[in-house]
C-alpha positions in Angstrom: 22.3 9.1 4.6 20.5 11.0 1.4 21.8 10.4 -1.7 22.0 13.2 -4.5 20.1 10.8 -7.2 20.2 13.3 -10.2 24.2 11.9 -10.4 25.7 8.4 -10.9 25.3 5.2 -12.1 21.6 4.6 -13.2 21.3 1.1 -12.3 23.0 1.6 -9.0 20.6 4.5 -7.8 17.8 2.4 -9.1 19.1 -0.3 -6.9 20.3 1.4 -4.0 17.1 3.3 -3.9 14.6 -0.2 -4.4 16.1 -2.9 -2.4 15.8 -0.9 0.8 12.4 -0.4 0.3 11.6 -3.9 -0.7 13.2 -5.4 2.3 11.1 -2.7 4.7 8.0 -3.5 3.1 9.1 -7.4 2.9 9.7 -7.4 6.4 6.0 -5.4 7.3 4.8 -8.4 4.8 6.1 -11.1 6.8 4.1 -9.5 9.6 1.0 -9.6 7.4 1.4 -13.2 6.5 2.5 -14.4 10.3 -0.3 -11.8 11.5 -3.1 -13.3 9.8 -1.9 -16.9 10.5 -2.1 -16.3 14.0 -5.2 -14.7 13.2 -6.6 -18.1 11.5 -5.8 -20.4 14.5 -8.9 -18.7 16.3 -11.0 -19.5 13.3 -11.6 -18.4 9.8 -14.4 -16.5 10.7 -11.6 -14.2 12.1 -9.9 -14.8 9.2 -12.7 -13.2 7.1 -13.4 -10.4 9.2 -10.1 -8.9 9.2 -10.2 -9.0 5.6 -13.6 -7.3 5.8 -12.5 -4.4 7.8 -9.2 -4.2 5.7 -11.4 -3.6 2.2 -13.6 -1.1 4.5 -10.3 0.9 6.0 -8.5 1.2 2.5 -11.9 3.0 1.4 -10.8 6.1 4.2 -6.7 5.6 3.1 -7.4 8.1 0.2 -7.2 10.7 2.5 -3.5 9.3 3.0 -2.9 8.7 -0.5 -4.1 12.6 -1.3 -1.4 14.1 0.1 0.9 11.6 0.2 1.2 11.2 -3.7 1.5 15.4 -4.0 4.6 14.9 -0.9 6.2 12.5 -3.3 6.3 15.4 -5.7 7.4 18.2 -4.2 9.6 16.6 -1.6 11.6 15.4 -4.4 11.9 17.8 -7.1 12.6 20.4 -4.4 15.7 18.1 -3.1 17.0 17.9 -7.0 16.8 21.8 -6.9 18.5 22.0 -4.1 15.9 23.7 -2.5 15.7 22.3 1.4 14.8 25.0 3.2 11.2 24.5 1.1 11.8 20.8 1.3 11.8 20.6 5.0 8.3 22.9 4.8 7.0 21.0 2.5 7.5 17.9 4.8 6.1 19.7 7.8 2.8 20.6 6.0 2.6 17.2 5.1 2.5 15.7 8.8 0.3 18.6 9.3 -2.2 17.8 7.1 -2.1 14.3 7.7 -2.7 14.2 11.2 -6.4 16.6 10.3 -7.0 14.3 7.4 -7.1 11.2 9.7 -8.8 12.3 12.3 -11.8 13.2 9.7 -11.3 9.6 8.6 -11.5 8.4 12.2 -14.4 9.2 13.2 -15.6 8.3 10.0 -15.2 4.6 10.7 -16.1 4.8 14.4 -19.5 6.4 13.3 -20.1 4.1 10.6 -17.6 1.0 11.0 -20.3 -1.3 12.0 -23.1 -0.7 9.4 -20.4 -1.1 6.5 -18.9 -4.2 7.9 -22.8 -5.6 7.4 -22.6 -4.7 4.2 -20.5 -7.8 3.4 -21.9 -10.4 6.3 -23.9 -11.1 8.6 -22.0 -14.1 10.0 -21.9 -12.9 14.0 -17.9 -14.1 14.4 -17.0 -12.1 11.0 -18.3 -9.0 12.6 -17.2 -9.3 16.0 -14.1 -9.9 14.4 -13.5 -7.3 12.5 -14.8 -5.1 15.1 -12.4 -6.0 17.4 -9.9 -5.6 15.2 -11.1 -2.4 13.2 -11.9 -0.1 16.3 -8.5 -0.2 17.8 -6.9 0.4 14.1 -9.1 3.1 13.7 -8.4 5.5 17.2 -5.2 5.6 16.3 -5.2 6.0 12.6 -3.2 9.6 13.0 -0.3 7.8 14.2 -0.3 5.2 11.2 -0.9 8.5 9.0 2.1 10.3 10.3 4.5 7.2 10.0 3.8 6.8 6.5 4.9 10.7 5.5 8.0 9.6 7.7 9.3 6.9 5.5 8.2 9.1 2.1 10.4 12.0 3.8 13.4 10.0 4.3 13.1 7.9 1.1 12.6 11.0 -1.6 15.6 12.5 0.1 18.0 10.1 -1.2 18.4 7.9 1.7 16.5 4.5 1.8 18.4 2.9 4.1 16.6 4.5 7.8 13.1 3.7 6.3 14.0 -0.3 6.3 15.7 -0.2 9.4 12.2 1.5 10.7 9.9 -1.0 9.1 12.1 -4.1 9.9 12.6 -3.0 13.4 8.7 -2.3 13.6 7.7 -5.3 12.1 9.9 -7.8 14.0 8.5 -5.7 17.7 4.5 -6.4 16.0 5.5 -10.3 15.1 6.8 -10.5 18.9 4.3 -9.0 20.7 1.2 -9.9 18.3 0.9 -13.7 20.0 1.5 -12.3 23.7 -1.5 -10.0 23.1 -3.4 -13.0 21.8 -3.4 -15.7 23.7 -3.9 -16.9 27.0 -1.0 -19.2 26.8 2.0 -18.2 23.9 2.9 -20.7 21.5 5.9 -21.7 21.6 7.3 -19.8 24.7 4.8 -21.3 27.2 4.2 -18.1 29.0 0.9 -16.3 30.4 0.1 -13.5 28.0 -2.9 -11.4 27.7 -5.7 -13.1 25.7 -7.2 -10.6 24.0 -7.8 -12.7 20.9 -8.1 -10.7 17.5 -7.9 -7.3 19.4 -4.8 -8.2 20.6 -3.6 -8.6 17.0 -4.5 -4.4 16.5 -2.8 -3.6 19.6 0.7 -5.4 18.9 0.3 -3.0 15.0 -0.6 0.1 17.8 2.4 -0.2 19.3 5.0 -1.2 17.2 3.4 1.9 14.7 3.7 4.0 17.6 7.4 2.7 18.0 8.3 3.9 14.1 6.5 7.6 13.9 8.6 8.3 17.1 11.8 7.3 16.1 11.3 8.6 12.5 10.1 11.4 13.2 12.8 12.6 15.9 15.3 11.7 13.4 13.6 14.6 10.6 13.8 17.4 14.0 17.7 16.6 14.2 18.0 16.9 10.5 18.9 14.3 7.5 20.5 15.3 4.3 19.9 19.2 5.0 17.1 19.3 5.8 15.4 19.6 9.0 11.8 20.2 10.2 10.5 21.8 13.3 7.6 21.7 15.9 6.7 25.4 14.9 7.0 24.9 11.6 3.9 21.8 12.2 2.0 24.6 13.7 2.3 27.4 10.7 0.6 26.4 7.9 1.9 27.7 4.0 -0.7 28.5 1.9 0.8 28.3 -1.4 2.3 24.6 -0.5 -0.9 23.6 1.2 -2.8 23.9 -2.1 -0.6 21.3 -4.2 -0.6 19.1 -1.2 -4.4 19.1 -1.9 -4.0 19.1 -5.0 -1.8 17.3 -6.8 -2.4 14.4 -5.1 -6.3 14.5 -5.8 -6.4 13.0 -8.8 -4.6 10.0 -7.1 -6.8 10.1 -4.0 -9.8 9.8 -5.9 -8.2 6.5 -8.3 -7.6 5.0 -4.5 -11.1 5.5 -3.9 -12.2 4.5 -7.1 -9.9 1.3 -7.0 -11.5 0.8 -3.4 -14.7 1.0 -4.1 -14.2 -1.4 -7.3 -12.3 -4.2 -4.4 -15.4 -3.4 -2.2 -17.7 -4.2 -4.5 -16.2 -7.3 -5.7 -15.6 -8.6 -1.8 -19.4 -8.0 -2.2 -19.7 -10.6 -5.3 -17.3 -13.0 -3.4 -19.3 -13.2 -0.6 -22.4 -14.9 -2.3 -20.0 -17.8 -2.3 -20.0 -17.6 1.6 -17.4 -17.4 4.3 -15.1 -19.3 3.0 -14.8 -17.4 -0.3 -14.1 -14.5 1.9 -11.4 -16.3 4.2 -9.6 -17.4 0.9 -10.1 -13.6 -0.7 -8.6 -11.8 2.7 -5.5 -14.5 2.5 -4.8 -14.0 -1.3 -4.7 -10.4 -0.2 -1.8 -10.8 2.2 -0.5 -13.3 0.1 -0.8 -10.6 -2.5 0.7 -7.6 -0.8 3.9 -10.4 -0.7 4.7 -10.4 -4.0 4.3 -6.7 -4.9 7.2 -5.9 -2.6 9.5 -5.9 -5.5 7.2 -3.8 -7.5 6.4 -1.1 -4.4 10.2 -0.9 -4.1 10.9 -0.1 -7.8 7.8 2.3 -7.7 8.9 4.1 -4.9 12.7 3.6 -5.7 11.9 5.0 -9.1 9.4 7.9 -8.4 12.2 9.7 -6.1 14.8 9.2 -8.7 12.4 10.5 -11.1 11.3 13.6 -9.1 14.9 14.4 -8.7 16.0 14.2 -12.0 12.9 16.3 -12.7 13.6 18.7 -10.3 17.5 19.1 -12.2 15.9 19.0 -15.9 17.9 15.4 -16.0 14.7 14.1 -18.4 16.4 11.3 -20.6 17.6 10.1 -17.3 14.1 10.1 -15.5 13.0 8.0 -18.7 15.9 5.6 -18.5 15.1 4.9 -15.0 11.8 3.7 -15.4 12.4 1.5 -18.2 15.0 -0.1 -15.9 12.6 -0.5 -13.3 10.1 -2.3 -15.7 12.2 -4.8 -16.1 14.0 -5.8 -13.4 10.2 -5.7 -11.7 9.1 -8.8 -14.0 12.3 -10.1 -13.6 11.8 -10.0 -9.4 8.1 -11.1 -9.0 8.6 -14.1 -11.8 10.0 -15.7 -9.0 6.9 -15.7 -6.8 4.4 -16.7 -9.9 6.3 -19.8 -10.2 6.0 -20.4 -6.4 2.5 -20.2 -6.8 2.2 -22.2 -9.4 3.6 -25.2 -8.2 2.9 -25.3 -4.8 -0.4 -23.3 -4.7 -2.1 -25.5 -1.8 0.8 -25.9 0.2 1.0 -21.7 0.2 -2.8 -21.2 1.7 -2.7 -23.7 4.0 0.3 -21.7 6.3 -2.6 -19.7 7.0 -5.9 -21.8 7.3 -6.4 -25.7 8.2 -9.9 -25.2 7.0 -10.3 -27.7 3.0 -12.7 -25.9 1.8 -10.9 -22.1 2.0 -7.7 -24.2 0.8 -9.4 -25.6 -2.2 -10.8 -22.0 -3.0 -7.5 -20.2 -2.2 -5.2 -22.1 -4.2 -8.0 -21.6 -7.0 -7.6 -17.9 -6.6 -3.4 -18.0 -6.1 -2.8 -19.7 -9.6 -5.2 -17.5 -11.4 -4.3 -14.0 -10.1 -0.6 -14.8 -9.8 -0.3 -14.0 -13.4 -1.8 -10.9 -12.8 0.8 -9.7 -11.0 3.2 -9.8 -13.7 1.0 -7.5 -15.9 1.2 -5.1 -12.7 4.6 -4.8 -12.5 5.2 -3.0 -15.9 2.0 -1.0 -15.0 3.5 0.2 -11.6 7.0 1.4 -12.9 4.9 3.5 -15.9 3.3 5.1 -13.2 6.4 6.0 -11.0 7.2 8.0 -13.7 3.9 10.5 -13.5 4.3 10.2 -9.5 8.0 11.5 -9.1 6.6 14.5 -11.8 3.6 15.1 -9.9 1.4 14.2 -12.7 -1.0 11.8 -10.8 -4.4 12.3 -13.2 -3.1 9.3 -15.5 -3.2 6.8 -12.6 -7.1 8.3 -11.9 -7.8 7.5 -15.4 -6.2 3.5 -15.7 -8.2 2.6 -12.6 -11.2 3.8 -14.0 -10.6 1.8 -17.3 -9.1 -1.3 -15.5 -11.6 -1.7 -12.2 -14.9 -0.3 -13.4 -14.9 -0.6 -17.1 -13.3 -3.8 -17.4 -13.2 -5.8 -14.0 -16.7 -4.6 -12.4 -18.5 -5.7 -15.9 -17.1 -8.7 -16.4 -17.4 -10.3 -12.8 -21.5 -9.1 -12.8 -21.8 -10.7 -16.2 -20.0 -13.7 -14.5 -21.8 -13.8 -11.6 -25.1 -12.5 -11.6 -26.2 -13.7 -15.6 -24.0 -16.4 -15.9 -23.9 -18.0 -12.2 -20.3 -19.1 -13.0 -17.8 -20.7 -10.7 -15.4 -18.8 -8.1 -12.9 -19.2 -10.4 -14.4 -16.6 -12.8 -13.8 -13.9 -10.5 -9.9 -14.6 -10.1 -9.4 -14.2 -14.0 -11.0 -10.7 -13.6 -7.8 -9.4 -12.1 -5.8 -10.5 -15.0 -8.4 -8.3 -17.4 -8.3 -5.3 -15.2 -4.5 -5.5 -15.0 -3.9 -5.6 -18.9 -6.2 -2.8 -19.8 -4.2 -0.7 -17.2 -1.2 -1.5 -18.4 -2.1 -0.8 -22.1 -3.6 2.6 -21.2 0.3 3.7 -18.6 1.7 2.3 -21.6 -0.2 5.3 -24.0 0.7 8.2 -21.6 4.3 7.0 -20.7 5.3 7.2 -24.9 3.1 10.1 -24.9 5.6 11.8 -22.9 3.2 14.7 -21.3 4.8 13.6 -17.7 8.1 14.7 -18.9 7.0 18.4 -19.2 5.3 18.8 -15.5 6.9 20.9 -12.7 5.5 21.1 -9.2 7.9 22.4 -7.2 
């Protein structure tokens, strides 16, 4: 059910808004983490080309982040203004566009998927790997487009409840059907399946993605919280929203690129320390996406809440809300640094057997863990400019934090100074303080307060 956010408690929106989210994206965690260690009992050459094609795919997921960060917006200021007739078009555009945007990206990858994936190893099962892996992803990229603008929908209209049950329901159908599609003989139930190896892995995320556009999207064409989209309305395009989709999302789309790039070209630096290095990078990663569930579901949480409050000229309360979010978001993912702090070895090796990517992971799980602390404030800053639609500040940090901090150091680290592995982890923690002193500056600045996009 949608939930009027511009009234209430603060702390109880805040929460009722967040801890949805974080259990959705907890549960579509849990099928990273059992994903990839299925994925690391056919080798961690596997292993390493997943995480290969992942760094290459997130390189086309600006497209996504384009519009998706304008929907945010507009979706939710127009819902505080009461405004749902233009709510539910502004939702229909953004399906719309969507769907065109990744079909550009797809054949993108399928044109050029190989030749990038070279880019970062030459190792035969790496590539074959993440072939396998990336070609299925990438056909049906629209579909994993569309179900993304389903969840923002529901979520920036108050109700944060449907997008978990989604997510959970999706992820628990993808851990099920991910070892059937597999292997020749299932673990654990002792039953033929299909034996596709690392393929079988895409197609188990093909499905149950499928499985969650469907149902989300039927649910938006029967209507949630007054508003309801239509098939013609996907077929009539609106000018005048069609240009903030583009653009107020653009300054965002190009800091996803820009923070891409910056993560491909340090998975280029990591792999001078071979295969290994990159099995241990493409687990951190998953490990990773783990801990900043809390922080996703405060950002999210806390953008909506913002737009709304926005939308109804409710400023001091838009403030209040992010400062909440701030720290209850350190509060949350102290829990996980402390995890890996003490049991750092016992962490990577869920995923790998292999010593030597155990040794390097748990090298790179200490180290970055802190970082994640630094990311949390930085994330809730940003919340705010998102649910205002004022996305060129979060342009601006990753420029700072990726390519003026992180990018210099690891090249001084690695190429002049032929330092250790380690070096490389501690860049994180550099990147993520500089961002968080620059959010900081705009946030007390207080420009985001004054934006309208609706």
């Amino acid at each position: 059910m949608a939930r009027d956010l511009t009234k209430g408690n603060l702390i109880s929106n805040l929460f009722y808004m967040s801890i949805p989210t974080m259990t959705g994206f907890a549960l579509q965690a849990l099928y990273d983490i059992v994903d990839m260690m299925w994925i690391g009992r056919i080798s961690a050459g596997a292993v390493a080309g997943v995480a290969v094609f992942s760094a290459v795919f997130w390189l086309v997921e600006v497209l996504n982040e384009i519009i998706g960060a304008s929907s945010i917006s507009l979706i939710s200021q127009n819902y505080g203004a009461k405004k749902y007739m233009r709510t539910a078009r502004v939702i229909e555009q953004t399906i719309t566009f969507k769907s065109l945007m990744a079909i550009i990206a797809s054949v993108f990858l399928l044109l050029f998927l190989k030749p990038l994936m070279m880019l970062f190893s030459s190792d035969s099962t790496v590539l074959s790997s993440g072939l396998d892996y990336g070609y299925w992803r990438t056909f049906f990229l629209p579909v994993f487009f569309s179900s993304y603008t389903n969840y923002t929908a529901l979520r920036n209209i108050g109700d944060s409840k449907t997008p978990m049950i989604i997510m959970g329901v999706s992820a628990l159908l993808n851990i099920f059907l991910d070892p059937i599609f597999m292997f020749g003989k299932v673990p654990l139930l002792n039953v033929p399946g299909f034996d596709m190896g690392v393929s079988g892995a895409a197609i188990a995320t093909v499905i149950s993605t499928c499985v969650a556009f469907i149902w989300g999207f039927l649910l938006l064409t029967k209507g949630v919280g007054n508003v309801k989209i239509s098939l013609k309305g996907l077929l009539r395009l609106d000018k005048q929203i069609d240009i903030k989709l583009l653009t107020i999302g653009l300054p965002s789309g190009i800091e996803m690129l820009m923070r891409n790039l910056s993560h491909t070209v340090l998975l280029k630096f990591i792999s001078r320390y071979g295969t290994s290095a990159l099995a241990a990078s493409g687990i951190v990663s998953r490990l990773f996406g783990l801990a900043f569930i809390p922080l996703v579901g405060f950002s999210m949480g806390t953008s909506a809440i913002v737009g709304q409050n926005i939308g109804a000229e409710n400023i001091k309360r838009a403030e209040k809300t992010v400062l909440f979010a701030i720290l209850f978001g350190i509060l949350f993912v102290s829990i996980f640094v402390a995890v890996s702090n003490v049991f750092p070895e016992r962490v990577v090796s869920l995923f790998v057997q292999e010593k030597d990517v155990i040794t390097v992971g748990a090298q790179a799980v200490v180290i970055v863990s802190w970082s994640v602390i630094i990311a949390s404030a930085t994330m809730s800053l940003m919340s705010a400019f998102f649910g205002a639609g004022y996305t060129f500040p979060a342009f601006v940090s990753s420029v700072i934090g990726r390519w003026f901090v992180q990018i210099p150091y690891v090249i001084i680290a690695v190429t002049f100074l032929k330092l250790p592995i380690d070096y490389i982890w501690y860049s994180f923690i550099f990147a993520e303080l500089a961002e968080a002193c620059y959010s900081l500056y705009v946030f007390r600045k207080g420009k985001w307060k004054t934006v309208r996009v609706s």
